[in-house]
CSV table of C-alpha atoms and ligand atoms in Angstrom, one decimal:
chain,number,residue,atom,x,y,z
O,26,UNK,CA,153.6,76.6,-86.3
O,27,UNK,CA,153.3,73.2,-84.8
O,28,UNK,CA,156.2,71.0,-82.8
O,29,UNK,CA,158.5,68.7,-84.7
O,30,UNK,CA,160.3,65.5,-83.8
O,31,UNK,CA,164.0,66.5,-84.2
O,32,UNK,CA,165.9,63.8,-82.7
O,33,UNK,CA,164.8,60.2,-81.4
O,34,UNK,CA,166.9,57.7,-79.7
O,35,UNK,CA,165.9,54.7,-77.1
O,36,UNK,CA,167.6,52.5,-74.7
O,37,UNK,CA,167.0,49.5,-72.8
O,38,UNK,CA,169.4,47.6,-70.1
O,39,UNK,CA,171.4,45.0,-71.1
O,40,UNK,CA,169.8,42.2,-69.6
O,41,UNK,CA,167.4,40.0,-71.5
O,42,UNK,CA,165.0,37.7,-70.2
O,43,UNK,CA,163.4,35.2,-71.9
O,44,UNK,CA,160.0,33.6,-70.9
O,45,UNK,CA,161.7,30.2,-70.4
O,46,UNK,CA,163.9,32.3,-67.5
O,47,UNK,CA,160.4,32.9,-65.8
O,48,UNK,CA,159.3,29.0,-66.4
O,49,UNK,CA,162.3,28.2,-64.1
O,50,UNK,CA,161.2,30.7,-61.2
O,51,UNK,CA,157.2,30.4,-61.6
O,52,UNK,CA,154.5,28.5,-62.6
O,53,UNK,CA,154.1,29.2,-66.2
O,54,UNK,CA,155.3,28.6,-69.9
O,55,UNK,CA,156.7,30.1,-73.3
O,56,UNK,CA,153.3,29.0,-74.9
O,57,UNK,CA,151.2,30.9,-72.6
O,58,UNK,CA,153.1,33.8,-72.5
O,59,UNK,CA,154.0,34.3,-76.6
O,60,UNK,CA,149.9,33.3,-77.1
O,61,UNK,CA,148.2,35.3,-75.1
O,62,UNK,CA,150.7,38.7,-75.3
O,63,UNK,CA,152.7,38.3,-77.9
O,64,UNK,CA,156.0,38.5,-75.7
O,65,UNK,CA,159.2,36.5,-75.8
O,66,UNK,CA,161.4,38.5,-73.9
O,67,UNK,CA,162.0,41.8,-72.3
O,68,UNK,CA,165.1,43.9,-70.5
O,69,UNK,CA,165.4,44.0,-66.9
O,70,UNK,CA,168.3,46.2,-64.8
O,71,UNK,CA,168.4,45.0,-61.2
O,72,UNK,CA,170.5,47.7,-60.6
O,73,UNK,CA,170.4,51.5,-60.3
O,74,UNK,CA,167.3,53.7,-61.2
O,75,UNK,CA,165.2,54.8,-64.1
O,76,UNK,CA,167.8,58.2,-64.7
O,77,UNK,CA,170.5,55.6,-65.9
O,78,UNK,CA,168.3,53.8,-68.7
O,79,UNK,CA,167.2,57.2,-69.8
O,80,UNK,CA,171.0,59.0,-69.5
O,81,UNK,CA,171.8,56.8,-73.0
O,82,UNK,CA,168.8,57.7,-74.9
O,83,UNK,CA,168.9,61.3,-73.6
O,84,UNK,CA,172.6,61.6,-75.0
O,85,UNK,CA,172.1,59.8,-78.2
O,86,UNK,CA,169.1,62.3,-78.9
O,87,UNK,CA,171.1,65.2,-78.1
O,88,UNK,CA,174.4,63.9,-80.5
O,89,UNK,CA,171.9,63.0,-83.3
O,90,UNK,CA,170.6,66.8,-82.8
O,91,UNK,CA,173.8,67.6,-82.8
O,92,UNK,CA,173.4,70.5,-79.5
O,93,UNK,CA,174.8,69.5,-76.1
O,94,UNK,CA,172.5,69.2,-72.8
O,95,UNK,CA,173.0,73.1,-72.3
O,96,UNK,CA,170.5,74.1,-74.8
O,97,UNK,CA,167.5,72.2,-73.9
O,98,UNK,CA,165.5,74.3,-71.7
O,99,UNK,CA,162.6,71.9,-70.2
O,100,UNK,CA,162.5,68.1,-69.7
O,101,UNK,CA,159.8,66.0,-69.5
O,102,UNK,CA,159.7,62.3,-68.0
O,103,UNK,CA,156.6,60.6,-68.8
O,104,UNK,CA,156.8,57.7,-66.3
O,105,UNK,CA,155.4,55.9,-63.4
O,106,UNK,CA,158.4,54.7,-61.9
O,107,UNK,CA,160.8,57.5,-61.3
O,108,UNK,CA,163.9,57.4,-59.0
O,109,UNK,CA,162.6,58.5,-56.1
O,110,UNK,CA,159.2,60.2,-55.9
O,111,UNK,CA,161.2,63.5,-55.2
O,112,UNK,CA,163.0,65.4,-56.2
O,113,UNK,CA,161.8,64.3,-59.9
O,114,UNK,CA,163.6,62.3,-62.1
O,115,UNK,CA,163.6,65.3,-64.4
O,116,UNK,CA,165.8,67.3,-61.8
O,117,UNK,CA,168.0,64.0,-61.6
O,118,UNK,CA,168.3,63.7,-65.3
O,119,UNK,CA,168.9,67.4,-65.6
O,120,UNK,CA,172.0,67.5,-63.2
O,121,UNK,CA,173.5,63.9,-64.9
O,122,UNK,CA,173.0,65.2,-68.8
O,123,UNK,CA,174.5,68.9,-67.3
O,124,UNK,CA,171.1,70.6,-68.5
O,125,UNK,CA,171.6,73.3,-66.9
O,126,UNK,CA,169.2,75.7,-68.4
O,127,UNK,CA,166.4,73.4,-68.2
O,128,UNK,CA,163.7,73.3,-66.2
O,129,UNK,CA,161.3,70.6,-66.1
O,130,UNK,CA,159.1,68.1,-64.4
O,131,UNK,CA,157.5,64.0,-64.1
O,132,UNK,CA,154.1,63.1,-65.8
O,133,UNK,CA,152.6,60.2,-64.3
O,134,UNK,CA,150.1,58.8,-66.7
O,135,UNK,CA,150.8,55.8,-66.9
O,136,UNK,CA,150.6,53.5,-70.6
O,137,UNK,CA,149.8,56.7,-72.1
O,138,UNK,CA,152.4,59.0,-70.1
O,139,UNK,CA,154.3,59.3,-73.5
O,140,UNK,CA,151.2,60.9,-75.3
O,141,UNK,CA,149.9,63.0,-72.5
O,142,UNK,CA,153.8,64.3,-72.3
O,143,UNK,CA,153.7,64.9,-76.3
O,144,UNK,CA,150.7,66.7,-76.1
O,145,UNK,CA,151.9,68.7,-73.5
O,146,UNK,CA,155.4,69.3,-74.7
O,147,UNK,CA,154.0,70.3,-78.1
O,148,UNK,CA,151.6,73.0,-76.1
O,149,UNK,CA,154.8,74.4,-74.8
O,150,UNK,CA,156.6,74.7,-77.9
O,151,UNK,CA,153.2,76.1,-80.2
O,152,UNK,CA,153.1,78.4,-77.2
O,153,UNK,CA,156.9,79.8,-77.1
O,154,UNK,CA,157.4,78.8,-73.7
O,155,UNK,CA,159.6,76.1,-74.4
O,156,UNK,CA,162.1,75.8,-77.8
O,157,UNK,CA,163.9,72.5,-77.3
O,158,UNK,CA,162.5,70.1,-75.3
O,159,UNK,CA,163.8,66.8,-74.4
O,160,UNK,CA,160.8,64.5,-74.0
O,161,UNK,CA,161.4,61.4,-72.5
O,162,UNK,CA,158.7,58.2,-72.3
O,163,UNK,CA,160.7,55.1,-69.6
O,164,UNK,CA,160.0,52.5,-67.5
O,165,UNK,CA,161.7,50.8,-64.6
O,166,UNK,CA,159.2,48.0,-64.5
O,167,UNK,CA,161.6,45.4,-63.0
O,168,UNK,CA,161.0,48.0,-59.6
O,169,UNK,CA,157.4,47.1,-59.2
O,170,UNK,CA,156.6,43.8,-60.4
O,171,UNK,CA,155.9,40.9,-58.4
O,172,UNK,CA,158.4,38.2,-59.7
O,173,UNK,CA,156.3,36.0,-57.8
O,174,UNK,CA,152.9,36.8,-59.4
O,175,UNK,CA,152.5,35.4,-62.7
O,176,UNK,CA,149.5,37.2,-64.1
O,177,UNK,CA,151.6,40.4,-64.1
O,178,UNK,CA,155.6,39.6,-63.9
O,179,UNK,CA,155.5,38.1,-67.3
O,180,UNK,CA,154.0,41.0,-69.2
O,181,UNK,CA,156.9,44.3,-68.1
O,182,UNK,CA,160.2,45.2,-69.4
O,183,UNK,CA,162.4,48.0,-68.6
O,184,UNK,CA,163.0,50.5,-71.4
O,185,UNK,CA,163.4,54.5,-72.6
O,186,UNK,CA,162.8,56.8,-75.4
O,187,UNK,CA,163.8,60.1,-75.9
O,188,UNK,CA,162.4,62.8,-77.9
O,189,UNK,CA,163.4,66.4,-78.7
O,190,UNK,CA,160.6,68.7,-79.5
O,191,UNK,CA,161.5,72.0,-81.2
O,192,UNK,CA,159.2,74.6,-83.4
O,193,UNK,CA,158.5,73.3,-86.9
O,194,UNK,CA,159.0,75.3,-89.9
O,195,UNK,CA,155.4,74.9,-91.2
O,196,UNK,CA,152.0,73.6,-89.6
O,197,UNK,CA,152.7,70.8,-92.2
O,198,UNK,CA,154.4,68.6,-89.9
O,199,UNK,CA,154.7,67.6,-86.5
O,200,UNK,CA,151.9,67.0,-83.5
O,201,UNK,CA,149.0,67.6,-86.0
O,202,UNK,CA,145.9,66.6,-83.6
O,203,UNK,CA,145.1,64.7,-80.4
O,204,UNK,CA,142.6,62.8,-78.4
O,205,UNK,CA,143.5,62.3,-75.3
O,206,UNK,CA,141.1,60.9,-72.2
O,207,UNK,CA,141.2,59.9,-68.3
O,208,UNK,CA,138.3,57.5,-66.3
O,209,UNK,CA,139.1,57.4,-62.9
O,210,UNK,CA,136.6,54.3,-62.6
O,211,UNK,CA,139.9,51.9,-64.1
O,212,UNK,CA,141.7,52.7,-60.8
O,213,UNK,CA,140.1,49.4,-58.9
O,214,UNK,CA,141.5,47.4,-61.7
O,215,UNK,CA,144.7,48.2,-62.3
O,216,UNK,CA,147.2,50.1,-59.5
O,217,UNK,CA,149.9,50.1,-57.1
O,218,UNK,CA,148.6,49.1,-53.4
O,219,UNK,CA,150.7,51.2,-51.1
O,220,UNK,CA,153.9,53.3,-51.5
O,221,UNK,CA,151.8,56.7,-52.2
O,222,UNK,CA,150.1,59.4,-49.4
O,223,UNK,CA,147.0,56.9,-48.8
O,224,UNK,CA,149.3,53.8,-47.9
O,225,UNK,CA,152.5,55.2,-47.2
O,226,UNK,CA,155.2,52.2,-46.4
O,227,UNK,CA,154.9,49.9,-43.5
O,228,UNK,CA,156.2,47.0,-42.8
O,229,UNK,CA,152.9,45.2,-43.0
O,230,UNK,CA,152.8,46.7,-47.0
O,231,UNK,CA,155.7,45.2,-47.4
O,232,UNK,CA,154.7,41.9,-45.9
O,233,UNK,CA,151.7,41.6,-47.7
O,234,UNK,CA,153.4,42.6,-51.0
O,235,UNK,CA,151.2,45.8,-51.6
O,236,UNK,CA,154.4,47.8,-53.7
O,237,UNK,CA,154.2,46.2,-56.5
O,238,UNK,CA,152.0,46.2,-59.7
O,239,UNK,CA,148.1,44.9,-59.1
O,240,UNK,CA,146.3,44.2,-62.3
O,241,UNK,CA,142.6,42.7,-63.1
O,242,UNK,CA,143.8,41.7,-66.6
O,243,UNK,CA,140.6,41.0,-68.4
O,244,UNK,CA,139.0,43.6,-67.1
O,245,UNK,CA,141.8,45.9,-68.6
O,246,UNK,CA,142.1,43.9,-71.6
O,247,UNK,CA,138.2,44.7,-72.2
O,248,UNK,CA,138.2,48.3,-71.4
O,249,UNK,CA,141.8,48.6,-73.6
O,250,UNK,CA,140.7,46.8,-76.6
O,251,UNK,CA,137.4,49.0,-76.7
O,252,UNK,CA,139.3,52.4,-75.6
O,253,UNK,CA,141.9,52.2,-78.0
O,254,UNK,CA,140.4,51.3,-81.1
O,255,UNK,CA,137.8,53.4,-80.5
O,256,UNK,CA,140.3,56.8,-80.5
O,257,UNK,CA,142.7,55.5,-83.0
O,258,UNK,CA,139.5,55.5,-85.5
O,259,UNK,CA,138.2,58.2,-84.5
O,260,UNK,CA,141.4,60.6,-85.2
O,261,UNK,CA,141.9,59.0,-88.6
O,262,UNK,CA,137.7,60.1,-89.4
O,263,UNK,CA,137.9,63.2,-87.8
O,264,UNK,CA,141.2,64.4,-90.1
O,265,UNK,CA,139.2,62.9,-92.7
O,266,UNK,CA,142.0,60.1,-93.6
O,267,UNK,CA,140.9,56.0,-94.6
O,268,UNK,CA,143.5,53.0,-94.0
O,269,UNK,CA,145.2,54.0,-96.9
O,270,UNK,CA,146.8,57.3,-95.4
O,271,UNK,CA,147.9,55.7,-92.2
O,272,UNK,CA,151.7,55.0,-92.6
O,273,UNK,CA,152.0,53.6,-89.8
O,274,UNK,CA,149.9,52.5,-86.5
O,275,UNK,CA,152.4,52.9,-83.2
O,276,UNK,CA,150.4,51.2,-80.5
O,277,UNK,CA,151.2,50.9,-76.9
O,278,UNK,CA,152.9,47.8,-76.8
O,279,UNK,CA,150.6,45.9,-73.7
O,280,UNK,CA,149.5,42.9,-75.7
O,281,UNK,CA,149.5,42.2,-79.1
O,282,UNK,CA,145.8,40.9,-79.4
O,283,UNK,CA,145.1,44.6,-78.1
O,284,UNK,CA,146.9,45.8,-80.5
O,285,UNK,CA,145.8,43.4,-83.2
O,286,UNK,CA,142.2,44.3,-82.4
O,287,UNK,CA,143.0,48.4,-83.1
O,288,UNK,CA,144.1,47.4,-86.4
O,289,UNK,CA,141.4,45.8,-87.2
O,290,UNK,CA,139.0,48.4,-86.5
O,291,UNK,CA,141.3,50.8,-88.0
O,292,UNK,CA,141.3,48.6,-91.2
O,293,UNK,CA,145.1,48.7,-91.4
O,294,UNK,CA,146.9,45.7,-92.6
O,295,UNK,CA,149.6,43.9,-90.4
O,296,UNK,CA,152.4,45.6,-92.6
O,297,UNK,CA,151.6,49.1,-90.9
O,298,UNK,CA,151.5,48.1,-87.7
O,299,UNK,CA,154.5,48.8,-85.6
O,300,UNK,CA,155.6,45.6,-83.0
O,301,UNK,CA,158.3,45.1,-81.1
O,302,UNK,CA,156.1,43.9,-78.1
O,303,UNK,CA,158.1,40.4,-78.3
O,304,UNK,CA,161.7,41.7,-77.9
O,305,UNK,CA,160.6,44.4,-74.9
O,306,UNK,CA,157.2,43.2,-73.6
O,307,UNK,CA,155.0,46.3,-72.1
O,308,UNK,CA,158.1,48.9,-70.8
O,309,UNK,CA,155.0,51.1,-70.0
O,310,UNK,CA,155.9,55.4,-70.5
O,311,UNK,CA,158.6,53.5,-73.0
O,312,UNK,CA,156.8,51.8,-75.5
O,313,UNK,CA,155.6,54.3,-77.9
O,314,UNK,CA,159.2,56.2,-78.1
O,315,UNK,CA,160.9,52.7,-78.6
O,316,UNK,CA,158.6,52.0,-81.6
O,317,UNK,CA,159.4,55.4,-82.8
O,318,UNK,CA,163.0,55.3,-82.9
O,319,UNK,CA,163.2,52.0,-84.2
O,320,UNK,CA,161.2,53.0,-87.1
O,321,UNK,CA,164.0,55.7,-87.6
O,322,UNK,CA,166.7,53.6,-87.0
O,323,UNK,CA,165.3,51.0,-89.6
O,324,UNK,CA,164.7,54.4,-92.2
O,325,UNK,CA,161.1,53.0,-91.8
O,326,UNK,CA,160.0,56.7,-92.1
O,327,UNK,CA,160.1,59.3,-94.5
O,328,UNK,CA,159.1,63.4,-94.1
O,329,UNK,CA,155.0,63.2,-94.7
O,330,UNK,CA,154.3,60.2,-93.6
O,331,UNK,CA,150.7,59.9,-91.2
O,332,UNK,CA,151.6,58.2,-87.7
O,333,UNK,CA,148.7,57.5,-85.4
O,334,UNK,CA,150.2,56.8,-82.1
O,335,UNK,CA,147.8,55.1,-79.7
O,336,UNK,CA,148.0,54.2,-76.1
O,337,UNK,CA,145.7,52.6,-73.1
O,338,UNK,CA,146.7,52.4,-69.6
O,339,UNK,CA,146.2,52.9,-65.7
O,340,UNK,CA,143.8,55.7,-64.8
O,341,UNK,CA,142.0,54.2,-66.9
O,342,UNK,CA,144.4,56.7,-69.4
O,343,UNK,CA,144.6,57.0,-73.1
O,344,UNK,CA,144.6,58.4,-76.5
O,345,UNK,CA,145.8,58.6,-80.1
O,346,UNK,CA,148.2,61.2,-81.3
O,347,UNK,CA,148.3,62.0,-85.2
O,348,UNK,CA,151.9,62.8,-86.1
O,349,UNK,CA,153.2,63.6,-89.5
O,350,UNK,CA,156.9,62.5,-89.3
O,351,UNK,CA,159.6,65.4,-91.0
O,352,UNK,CA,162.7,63.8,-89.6
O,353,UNK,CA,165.2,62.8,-92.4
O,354,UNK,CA,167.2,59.5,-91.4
O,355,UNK,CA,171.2,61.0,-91.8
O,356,UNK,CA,173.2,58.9,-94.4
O,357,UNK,CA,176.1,57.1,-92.3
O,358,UNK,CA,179.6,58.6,-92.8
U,9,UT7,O1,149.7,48.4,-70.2
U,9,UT7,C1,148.8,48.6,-69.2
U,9,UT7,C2,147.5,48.1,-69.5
U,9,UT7,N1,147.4,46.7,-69.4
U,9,UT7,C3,146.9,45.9,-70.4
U,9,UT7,O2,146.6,46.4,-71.4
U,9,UT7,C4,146.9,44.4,-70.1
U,9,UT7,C5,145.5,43.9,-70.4
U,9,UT7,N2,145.3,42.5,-70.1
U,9,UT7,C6,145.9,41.5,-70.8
U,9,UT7,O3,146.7,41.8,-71.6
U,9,UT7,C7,145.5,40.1,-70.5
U,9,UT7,O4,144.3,40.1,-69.7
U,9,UT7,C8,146.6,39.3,-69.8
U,9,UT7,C9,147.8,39.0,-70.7
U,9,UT7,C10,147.1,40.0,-68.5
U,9,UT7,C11,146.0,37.9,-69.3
U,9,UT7,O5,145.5,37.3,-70.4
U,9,UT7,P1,144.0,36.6,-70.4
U,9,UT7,O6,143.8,35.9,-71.6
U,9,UT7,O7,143.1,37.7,-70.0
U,9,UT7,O8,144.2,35.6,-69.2
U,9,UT7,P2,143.4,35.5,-67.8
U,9,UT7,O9,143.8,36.6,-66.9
U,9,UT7,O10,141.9,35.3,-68.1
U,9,UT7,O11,143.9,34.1,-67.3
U,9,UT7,C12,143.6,32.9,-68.0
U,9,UT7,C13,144.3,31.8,-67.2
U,9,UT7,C14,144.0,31.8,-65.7
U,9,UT7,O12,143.9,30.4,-65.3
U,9,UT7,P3,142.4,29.7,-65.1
U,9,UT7,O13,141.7,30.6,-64.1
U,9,UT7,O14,141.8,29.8,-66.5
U,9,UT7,O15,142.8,28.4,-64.7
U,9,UT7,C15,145.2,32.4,-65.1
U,9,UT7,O16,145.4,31.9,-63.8
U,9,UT7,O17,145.7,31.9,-67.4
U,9,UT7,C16,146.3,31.8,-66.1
U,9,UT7,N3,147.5,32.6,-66.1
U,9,UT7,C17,148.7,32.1,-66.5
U,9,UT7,N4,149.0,30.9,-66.9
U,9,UT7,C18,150.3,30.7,-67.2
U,9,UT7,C19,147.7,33.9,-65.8
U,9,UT7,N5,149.0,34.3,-65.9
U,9,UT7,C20,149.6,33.1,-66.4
U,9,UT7,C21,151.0,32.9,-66.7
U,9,UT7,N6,151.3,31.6,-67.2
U,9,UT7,N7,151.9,33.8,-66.7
């Protein structure tokens, strides 16, 4: 038996900003920022925490499913910017959804948080530990981004998915296979300063603006274009599958000449890649759940399609997950 998709749903804040609101505040433009990332705008909510962009994704999940909050027994939150850094914002999301049964914890891994948290949630479910599992991948980027530093402010948005995982019928569909890897050696380029055990908060970190996002881009950009093509082959060879089978490529959404660059060595044309990259920019945890349930929302997918979700990230983190889709679309009443 393997774990099935039962319900997706995603939400992002309200507020949208487009890259001519950052020309106004910083020294950049709409040509720079749609050439070399494929963004026009993204999401931001400058108030409350990452728990109230997830609490409307969670609850459309559950009312698609059709089950209330009560009968999911473990959550996940794939993230890197929860609430508070405890309790988790698992615990938090548990007591605002009333999921009472649940138990549940925070999975920090960054761009690929969403795949390491599929991987595990599926592990849970194969296992009988868990039977209905709401598995979320969100971002509160607008927390820790410099608005000030251009090289990083431009590329975040703000942003959740939710997921419920529950035992498939067959080992036909669902989390079929995985790659999933860590390097440590990406930590230099790409991290937050202070905030954590080794620089806890001072007023100097604050000063010198050490909370907030610190990225070497080309550096990334090198190790992600390399990383993530390499695994998103590599499943598709090792399950014996060519371009052909791939329905659908659902990269982490960071840049879209990184993700252009997979395709390419996937040799999968632009038609069966997934994008929304310029509506949300990179929400981080977020982006691979977002793509998801707009695909479903669109009726993009269809039970038996191939999905190869692929993901690079902070660590360095990331992987390729290859999901065969078995959630019908509902006809509308
Ligand atoms: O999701 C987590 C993983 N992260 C990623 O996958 C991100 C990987 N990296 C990237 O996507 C790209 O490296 C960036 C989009 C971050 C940057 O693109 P780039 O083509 O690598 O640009 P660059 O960093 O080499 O900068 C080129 C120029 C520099 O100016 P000079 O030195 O050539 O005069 C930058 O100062 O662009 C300048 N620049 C900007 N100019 C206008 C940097 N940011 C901006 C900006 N507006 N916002």
């Amino acid at each position: 038996m393997k774990a099935v998709i039962t319900a997706i749903a995603h939400h992002v804040p309200e507020g949208v900003y487009d890259n001519s609101w950052f020309a106004q505040k910083i020294d950049t433009t709409d040509e720079w920022i749609r050439t070399r990332t494929g963004i026009t705008e993204r999401h931001f909510a400058f108030e409350g925490g990452l728990t109230d962009i997830i609490v409307p994704a969670a609850e459309a999940a559950l009312q698609q499913r059709g089950i209330t909050a009560e009968d999911i027994d473990c959550i996940i939150i794939a993230t890197v910017t929860p609430d508070r850094i405890f309790p988790s914002s698992a615990a938090i999301l548990q007591r605002k959804i009333g999921a009472k049964n649940a138990w549940g914890f925070d999975l920090a891994g960054a761009c690929s948080g969403f795949l390491y948290a599929l991987v595990t949630g599926a592990k849970l479910i194969e296992s009988g530990a868990a039977k209905k599992l709401l598995l979320i991948g969100a971002d509160k980027m607008s927390s820790i981004i410099d608005f000030e530093d251009r090289a990083t402010c431009v590329l975040f948005g703000d942003g959740a998915g939710a997921v419920i995982l529950e035992p498939g019928e067959s080992d036909d569909y669902g989390v079929m296979d995985h790659i999933l890897r860590m390097d440590g050696n990406g930590e230099v380029h790409l991290h937050q300063k202070a905030g954590g055990s080794m620089r806890p908060p001072t007023i100097e970190t604050v000063t010198n603006r050490e909370h907030y996002v610190y990225q070497e881009g080309q550096a990334v950009f090198k190790a992600a274009v390399k990383g993530m093509a390499d695994v998103s082959y590599e499943i598709m060879e090792r399950n014996h599958m060519t371009a052909d089978d791939v329905t659908w490529l659902v990269p982490h959404q960071a840049n879209l000449r990184i993700i252009d660059a997979t395709a390419e060595r996937m040799g999968l044309s632009k038609e069966k890649v997934m994008i929304n990259i310029d509506r949300y920019g990179n929400t981080t945890a977020g982006t691979i759940p977002i793509c998801m349930s707009e695909l479903y929302q669109t009726h993009s997918v269809k039970t038996g399609d191939y999905l190869v979700l692929s993901s690079f990230g902070a660590g360095y983190t990331w992987g390729s997950v290859l999901l065969r889709w078995s959630l019908e679309q509902k006809e509308q009443a």
